[in-house]
XYZ file of C-alpha atoms in Angstrom:
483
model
C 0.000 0.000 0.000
C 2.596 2.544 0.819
C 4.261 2.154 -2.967
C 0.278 2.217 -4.376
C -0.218 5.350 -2.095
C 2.989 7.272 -1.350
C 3.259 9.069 1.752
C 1.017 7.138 3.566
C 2.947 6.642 7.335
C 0.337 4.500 9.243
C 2.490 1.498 9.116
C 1.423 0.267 5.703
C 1.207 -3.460 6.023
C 4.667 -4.760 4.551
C 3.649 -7.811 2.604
C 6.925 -9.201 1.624
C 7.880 -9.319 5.512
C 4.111 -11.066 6.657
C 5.036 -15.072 8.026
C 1.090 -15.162 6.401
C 1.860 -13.737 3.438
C 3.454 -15.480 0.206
C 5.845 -18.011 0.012
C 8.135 -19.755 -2.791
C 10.716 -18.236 -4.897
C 8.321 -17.302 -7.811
C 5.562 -15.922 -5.833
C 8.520 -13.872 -4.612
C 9.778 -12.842 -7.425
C 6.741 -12.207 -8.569
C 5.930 -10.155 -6.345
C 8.851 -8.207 -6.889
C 8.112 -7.453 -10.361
C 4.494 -5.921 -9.429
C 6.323 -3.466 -6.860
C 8.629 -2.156 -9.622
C 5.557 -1.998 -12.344
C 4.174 0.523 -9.121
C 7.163 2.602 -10.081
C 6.581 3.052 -13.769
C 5.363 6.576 -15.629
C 2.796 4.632 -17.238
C -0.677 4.581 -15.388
C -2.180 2.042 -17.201
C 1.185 -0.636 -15.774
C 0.567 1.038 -12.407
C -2.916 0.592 -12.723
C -2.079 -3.207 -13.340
C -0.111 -3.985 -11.064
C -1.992 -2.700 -8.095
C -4.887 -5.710 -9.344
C -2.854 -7.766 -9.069
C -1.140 -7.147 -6.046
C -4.342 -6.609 -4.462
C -5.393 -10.420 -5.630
C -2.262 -11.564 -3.994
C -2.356 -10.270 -0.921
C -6.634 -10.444 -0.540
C -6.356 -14.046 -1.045
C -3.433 -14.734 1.079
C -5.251 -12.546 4.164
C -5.834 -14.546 7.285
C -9.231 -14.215 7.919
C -8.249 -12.790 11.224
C -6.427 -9.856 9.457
C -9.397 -8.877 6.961
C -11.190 -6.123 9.356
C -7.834 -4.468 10.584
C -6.774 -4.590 6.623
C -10.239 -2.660 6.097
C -9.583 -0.060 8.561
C -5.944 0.422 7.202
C -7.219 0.929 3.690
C -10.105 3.105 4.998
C -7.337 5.426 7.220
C -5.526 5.815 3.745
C -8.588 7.909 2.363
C -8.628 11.388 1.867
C -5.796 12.852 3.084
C -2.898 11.819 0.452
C -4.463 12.163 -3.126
C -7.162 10.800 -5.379
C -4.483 8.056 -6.452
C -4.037 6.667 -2.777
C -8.305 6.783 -2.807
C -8.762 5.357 -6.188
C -6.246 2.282 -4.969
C -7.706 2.053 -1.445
C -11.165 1.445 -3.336
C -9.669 -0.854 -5.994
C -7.999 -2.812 -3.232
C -11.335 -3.065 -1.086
C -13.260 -4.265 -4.168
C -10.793 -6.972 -4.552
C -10.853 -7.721 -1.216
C -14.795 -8.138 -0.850
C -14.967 -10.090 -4.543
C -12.335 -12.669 -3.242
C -12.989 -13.105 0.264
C -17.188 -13.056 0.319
C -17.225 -16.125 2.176
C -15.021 -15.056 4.740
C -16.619 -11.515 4.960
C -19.941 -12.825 5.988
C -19.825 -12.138 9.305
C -17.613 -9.167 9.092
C -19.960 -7.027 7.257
C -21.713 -5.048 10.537
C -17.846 -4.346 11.590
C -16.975 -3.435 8.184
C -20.469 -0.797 8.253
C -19.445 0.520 11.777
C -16.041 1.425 10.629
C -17.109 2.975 7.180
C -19.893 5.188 8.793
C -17.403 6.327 11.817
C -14.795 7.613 9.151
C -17.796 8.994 6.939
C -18.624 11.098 10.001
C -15.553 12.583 10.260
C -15.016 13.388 6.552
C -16.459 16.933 4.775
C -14.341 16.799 1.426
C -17.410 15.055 -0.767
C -14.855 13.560 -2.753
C -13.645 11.183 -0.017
C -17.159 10.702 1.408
C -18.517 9.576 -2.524
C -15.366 7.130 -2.365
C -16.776 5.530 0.981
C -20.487 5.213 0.017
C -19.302 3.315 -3.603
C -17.775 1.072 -0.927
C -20.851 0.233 0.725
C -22.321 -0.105 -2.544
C -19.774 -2.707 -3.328
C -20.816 -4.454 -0.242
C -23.962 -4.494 -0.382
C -23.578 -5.672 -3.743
C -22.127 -8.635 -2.449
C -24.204 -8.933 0.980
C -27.101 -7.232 0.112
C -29.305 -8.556 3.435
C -26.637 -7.329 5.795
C -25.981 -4.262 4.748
C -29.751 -2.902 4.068
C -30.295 -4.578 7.638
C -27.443 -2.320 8.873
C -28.956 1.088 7.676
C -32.460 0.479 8.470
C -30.825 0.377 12.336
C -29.987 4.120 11.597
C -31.810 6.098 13.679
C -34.676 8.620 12.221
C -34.587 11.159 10.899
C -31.776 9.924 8.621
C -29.015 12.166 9.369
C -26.650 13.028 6.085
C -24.695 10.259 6.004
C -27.456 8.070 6.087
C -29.094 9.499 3.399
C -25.906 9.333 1.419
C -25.286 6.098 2.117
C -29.208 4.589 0.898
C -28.759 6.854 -1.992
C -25.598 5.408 -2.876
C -27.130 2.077 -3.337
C -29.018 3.705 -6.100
C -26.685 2.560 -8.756
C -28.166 1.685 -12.100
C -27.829 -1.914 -12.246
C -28.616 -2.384 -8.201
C -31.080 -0.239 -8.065
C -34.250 -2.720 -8.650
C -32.689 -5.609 -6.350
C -32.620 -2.624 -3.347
C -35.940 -1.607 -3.684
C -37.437 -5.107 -3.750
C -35.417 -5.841 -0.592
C -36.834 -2.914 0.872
C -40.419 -3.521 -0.351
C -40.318 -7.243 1.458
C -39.348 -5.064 5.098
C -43.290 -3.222 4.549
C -46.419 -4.715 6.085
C -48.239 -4.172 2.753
C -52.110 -4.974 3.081
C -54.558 -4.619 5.949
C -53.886 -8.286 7.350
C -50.082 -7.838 6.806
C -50.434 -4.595 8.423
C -51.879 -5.874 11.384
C -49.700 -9.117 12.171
C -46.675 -6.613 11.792
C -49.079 -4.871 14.388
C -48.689 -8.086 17.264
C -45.083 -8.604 16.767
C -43.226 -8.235 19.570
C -39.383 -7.662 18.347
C -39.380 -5.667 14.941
C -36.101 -5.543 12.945
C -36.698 -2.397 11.416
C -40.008 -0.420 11.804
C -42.160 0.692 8.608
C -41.085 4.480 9.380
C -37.058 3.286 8.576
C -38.148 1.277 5.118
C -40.364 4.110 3.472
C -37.635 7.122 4.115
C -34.971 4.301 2.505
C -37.150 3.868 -0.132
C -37.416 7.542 -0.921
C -33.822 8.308 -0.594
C -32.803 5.093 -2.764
C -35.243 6.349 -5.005
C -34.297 10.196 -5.145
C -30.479 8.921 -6.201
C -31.666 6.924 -9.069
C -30.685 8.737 -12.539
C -33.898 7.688 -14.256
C -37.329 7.157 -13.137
C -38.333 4.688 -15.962
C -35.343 2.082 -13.533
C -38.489 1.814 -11.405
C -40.042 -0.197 -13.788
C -43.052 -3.191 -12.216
C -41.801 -2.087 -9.272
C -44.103 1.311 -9.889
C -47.414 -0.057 -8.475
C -46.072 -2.031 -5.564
C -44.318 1.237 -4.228
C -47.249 3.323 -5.148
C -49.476 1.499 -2.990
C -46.747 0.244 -0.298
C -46.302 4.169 -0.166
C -49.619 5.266 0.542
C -50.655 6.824 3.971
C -53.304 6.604 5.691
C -54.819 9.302 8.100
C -53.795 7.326 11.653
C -50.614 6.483 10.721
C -48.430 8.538 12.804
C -49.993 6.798 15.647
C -50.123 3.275 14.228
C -46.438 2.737 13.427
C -44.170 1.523 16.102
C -41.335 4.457 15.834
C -38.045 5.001 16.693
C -38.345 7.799 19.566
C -41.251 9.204 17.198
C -44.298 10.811 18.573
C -46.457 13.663 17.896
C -45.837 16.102 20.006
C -48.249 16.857 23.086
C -49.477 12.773 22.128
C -48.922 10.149 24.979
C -46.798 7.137 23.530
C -48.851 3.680 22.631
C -52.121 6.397 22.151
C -54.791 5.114 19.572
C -55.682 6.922 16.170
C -58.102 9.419 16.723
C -61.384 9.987 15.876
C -61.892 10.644 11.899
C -63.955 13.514 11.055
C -65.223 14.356 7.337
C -62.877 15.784 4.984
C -62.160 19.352 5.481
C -61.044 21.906 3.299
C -57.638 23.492 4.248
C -55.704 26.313 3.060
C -53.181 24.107 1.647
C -50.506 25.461 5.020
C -48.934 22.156 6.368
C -49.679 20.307 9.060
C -48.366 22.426 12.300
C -46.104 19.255 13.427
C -44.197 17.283 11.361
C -45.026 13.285 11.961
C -44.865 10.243 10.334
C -47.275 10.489 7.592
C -45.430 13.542 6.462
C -42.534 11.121 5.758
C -44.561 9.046 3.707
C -45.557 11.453 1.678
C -42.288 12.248 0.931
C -41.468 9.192 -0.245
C -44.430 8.834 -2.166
C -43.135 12.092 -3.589
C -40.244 11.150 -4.584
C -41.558 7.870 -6.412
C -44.123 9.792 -8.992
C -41.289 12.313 -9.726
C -39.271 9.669 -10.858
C -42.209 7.096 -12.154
C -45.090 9.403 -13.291
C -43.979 12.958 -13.631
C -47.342 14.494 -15.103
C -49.445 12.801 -11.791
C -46.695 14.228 -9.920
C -47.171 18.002 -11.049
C -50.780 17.530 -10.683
C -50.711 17.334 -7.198
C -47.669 19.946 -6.648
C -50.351 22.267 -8.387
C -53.020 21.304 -6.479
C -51.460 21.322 -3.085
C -51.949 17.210 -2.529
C -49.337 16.752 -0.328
C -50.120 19.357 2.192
C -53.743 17.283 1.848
C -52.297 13.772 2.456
C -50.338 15.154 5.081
C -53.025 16.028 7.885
C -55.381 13.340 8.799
C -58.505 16.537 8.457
C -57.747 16.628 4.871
C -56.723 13.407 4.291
C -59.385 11.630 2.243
C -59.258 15.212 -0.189
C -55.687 14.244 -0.718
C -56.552 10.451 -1.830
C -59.498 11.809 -3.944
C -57.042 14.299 -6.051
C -54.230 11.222 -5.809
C -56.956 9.017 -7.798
C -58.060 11.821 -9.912
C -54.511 12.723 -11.308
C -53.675 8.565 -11.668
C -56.384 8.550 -13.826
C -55.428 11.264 -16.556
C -52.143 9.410 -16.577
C -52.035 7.423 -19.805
C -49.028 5.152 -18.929
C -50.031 4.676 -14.679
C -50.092 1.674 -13.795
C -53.915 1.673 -13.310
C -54.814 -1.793 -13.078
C -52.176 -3.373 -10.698
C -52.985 -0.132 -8.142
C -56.708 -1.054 -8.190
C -56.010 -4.770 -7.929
C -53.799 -4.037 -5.103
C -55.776 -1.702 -3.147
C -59.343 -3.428 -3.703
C -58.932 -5.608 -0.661
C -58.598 -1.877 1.609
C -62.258 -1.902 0.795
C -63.917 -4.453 3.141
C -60.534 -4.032 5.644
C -61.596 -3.887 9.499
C -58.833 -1.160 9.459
C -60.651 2.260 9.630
C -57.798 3.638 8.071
C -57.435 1.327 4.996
C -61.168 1.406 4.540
C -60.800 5.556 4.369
C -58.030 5.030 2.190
C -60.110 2.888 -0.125
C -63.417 4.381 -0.093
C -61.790 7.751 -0.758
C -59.729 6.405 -3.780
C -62.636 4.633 -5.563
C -65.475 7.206 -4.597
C -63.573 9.271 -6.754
C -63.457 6.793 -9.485
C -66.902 6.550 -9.372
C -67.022 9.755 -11.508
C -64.945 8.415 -14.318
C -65.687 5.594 -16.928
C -62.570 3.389 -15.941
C -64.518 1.214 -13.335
C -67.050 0.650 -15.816
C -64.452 -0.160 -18.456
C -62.911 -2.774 -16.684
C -66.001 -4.036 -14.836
C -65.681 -3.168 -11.460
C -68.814 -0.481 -11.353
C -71.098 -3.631 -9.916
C -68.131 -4.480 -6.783
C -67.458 -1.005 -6.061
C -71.176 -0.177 -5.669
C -71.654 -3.040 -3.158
C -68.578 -1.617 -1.149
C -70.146 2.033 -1.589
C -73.026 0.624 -0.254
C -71.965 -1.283 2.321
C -69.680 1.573 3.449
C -73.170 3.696 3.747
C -73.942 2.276 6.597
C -70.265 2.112 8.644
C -69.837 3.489 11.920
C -67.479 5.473 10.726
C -68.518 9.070 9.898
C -65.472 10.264 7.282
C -66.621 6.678 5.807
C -70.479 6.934 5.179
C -69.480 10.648 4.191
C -67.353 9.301 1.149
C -70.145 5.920 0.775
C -72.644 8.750 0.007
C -70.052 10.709 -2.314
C -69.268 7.897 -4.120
C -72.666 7.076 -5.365
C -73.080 11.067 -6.168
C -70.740 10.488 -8.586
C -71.807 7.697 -10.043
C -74.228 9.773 -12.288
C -71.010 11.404 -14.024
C -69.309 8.472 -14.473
C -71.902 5.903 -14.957
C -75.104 7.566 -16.172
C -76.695 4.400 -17.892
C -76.291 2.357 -14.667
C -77.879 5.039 -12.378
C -81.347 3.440 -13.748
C -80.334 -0.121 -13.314
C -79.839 0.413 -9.558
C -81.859 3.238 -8.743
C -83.813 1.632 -6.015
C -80.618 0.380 -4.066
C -79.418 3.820 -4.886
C -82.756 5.480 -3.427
C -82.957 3.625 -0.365
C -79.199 3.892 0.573
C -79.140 7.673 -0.105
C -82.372 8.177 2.012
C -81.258 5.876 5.019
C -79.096 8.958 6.469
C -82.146 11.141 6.326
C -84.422 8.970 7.821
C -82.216 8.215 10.973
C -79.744 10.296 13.182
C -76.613 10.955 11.132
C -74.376 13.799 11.238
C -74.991 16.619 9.569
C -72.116 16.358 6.919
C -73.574 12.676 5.780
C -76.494 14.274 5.467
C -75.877 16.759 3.551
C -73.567 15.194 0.987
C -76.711 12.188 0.708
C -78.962 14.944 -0.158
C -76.498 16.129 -2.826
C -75.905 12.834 -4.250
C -79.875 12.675 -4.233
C -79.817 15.677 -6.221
C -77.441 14.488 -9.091
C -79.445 11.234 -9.344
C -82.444 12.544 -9.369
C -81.386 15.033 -12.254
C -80.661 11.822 -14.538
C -84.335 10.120 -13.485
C -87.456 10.865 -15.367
C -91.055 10.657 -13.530
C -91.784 7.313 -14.957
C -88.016 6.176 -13.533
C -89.092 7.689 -10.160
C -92.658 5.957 -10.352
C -90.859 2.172 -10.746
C -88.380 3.230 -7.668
C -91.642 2.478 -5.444
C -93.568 4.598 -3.151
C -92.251 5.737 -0.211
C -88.447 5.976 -1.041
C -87.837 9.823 -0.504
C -88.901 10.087 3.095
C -92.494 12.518 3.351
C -90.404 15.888 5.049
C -87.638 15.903 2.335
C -87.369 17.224 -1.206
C -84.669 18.154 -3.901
C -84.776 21.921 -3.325
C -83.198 20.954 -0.130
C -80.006 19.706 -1.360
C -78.655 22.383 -3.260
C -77.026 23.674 0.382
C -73.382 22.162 0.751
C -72.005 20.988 4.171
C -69.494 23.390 5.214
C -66.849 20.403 5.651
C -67.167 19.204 1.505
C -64.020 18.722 -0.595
């Protein structure tokens, strides 16, 4: 090392002197040769004979001596020149290609020691040099070192982030994000066994900010590939979720730790200011963020125009943010439409509030557009609608009844077929104690079917279906809590 890197007076490890080292008159002489090819003007010789060297001495390591060799080549960065780096880097990528068996249980030593010297290092040039080494380690113990860095403690400080967005590398950067996708609870039943778990590896909270940073150091977005959907909907909050996840020394502040989500209330408008605290969800969104920047940039500038984020963000405004999420998919030609409804259909029936606001939100929406209709969902989604008319949550039966108000726009030939299930559902909240809000959006989805049904439609609906006390005039008044 001290030829490779001249200069360096750390007590370069003197590999013609090791009793470990080589032995035999050619592997001596050998040897030999390489040191004096260190010598030469030409770069490409140098260049040559540091491989090999490297392969020499790598292969004839005790396995005893690899994590002191690591250090040494580590302490060489930085401070000599870019030649000593460059060879310090060459020389650890031979070391971890030749020696992977042997450096399977070195690899959280190897991690401790790179991110201790990271911290101490400002010039960017030395500090890229270090994260390509992780990369090159995780390229070869991928588990080890993503279990490693999910350990880092939130919010990811800078080397953190470096070091996830490192792993970003072109042809790496589909085998990370799969890793990390298998670390999320994805689905209401996965959700909630991840839930009774006793001893979690790595919360949720670590995975999704990996995911965005991996995903914010990719060079394209079209690298995200099948993967789109699956982070899409891994990545999607959900109003209670910055009480739900078990976090690293994260809490909302003024919130008692292990306190349940709150109550949901009906979607409120808001100003489109942030949240006052930053939380969890907040996190998610940014990940989210950073996905449909990369994946689908028009969806993307959709909801920077339209303030979605600061909607997703705050659990008030929350199902507004998943209505304008499903709106913008929608106008998206090349979203990958199907495999996010396929995926999130299930959120529907969940007995998580939370996924069941998610879902009713996202396909209420839908319900004003031809796509369910297209691909023959209308009749499922209607049931659910339905169904979800009559939950005991409020936010819920708010978006059941706002749902079937769209229908009309979407599906105006169907709004016949099923105007008596449509009737009676609608008039159920007027009939019986409801809040005001699910009132007053039933009486506006009343209004917009009623505008596509003629008096001979109404006559077959069967007497009795608009209670005696209510009429149509009535619903032209909007709840002060609408979208």
């Amino acid at each position: 090392m001290a030829q490779v890197c001249p200069g360096v007076n750390r007590g370069p490890i003197q590999v013609t002197k090791q009793p470990w080292t080589l032995r035999g008159r050619d592997k001596e002489w050998a040897l030999r040769c390489m040191c004096q090819e260190l010598q030469s003007a030409d770069p490409g010789k140098v260049w040559d004979a540091s491989i090999k060297l490297a392969k020499i001495v790598s292969r004839a390591l005790p396995k005893a001596e690899i994590l002191p060799f690591t250090q040494t080549l580590l302490e060489s960065l930085g401070p000599v020149s870019q030649a000593c780096d460059q060879a310090s880097v060459l020389w650890f990528h031979t070391l971890l290609t030749d020696r992977v068996s042997d450096l399977k249980d070195t690899v959280q030593a190897i991690l401790s020691i790179t991110s201790s010297y990271l911290r101490c290092m400002e010039d960017p040039d030395p500090r890229g040099i270090l994260a390509q080494a992780v990369l090159l380690l995780a390229q070869h113990h991928q588990e080890a070192v993503v279990t490693y860095l999910l350990q880092c403690p939130l919010p990811l400080d800078r080397d953190s982030k470096e070091l996830w967005a490192a792993l970003a590398a072109e042809d790496f950067f589909q085998d990370i994000l799969k890793d990390l996708l298998d670390w999320i609870p994805r689905g209401p039943a996965a959700e909630q066994e991840a839930e009774t778990q006793e001893v979690a590896v790595a919360s949720p909270l670590s995975v999704v900010c990996a995911i965005g940073k991996v995903v914010m150091g990719a060079a394209v977005g079209n690298a995200l590939g099948s993967l789109l959907p699956e982070l899409c909907y891994a990545l999607q909050p959900h109003p209670g979720q910055q009480h739900s996840i078990a976090l690293q020394g994260w809490e909302s502040p003024g919130r008692p730790k292990g306190s349940c989500t709150p109550t949901l209330h009906p979607p409120q408008v808001m100003s489109g200011a942030r949240a006052p605290h930053s939380h969890p969800c907040s996190l998610t969104v940014m990940a989210l963020r950073a996905v449909l920047a990369k994946g689908l940039q028009d969806m993307s500038r959709t909801l920077d125009k339209e303030q979605g984020w600061c909607l997703l963000e705050d659990p008030r405004s929350f199902p507004k943010g998943v209505s304008l999420l499903a709106r913008a998919l929608v106008q998206v030609s090349e979203a990958p439409l199907d495999r996010i409804l396929q995926l999130l259909s299930p959120s529907l029936s969940s007995p998580c509030e939370d996924w069941r606001v998610t879902g009713t939100a996202f396909y209420a929406e839908l319900m004003s557009h031809p796509v369910l209709q297209q691909r023959k969902l209308l009749k499922p989604v209607l049931k659910h609608l339905v169904v979800g008319a009559s939950d005991e949550s409020d936010t819920i039966r708010w978006l059941a009844a706002h749902g079937l108000g769209n229908m009309p726009q979407g599906a105006q030939q169907k709004v016949k077929k099923h105007r008596q299930l449509l009737l009676d559902t609608l008039c159920h909240p007027l009939a019986e104690p409801s809040s005001p809000q699910v009132v007053g959006e039933s009486m506006r989805a009343l209004c917009k079917m009623l505008g596509q049904l003629s008096e001979s439609d109404m006559g077959c609906a069967g007497p009795g279906t608009l209670p005696a006390h209510e009429s149509p005039q009535c619903t032209d008044r909007a709840p002060p809590c609408a979208p």
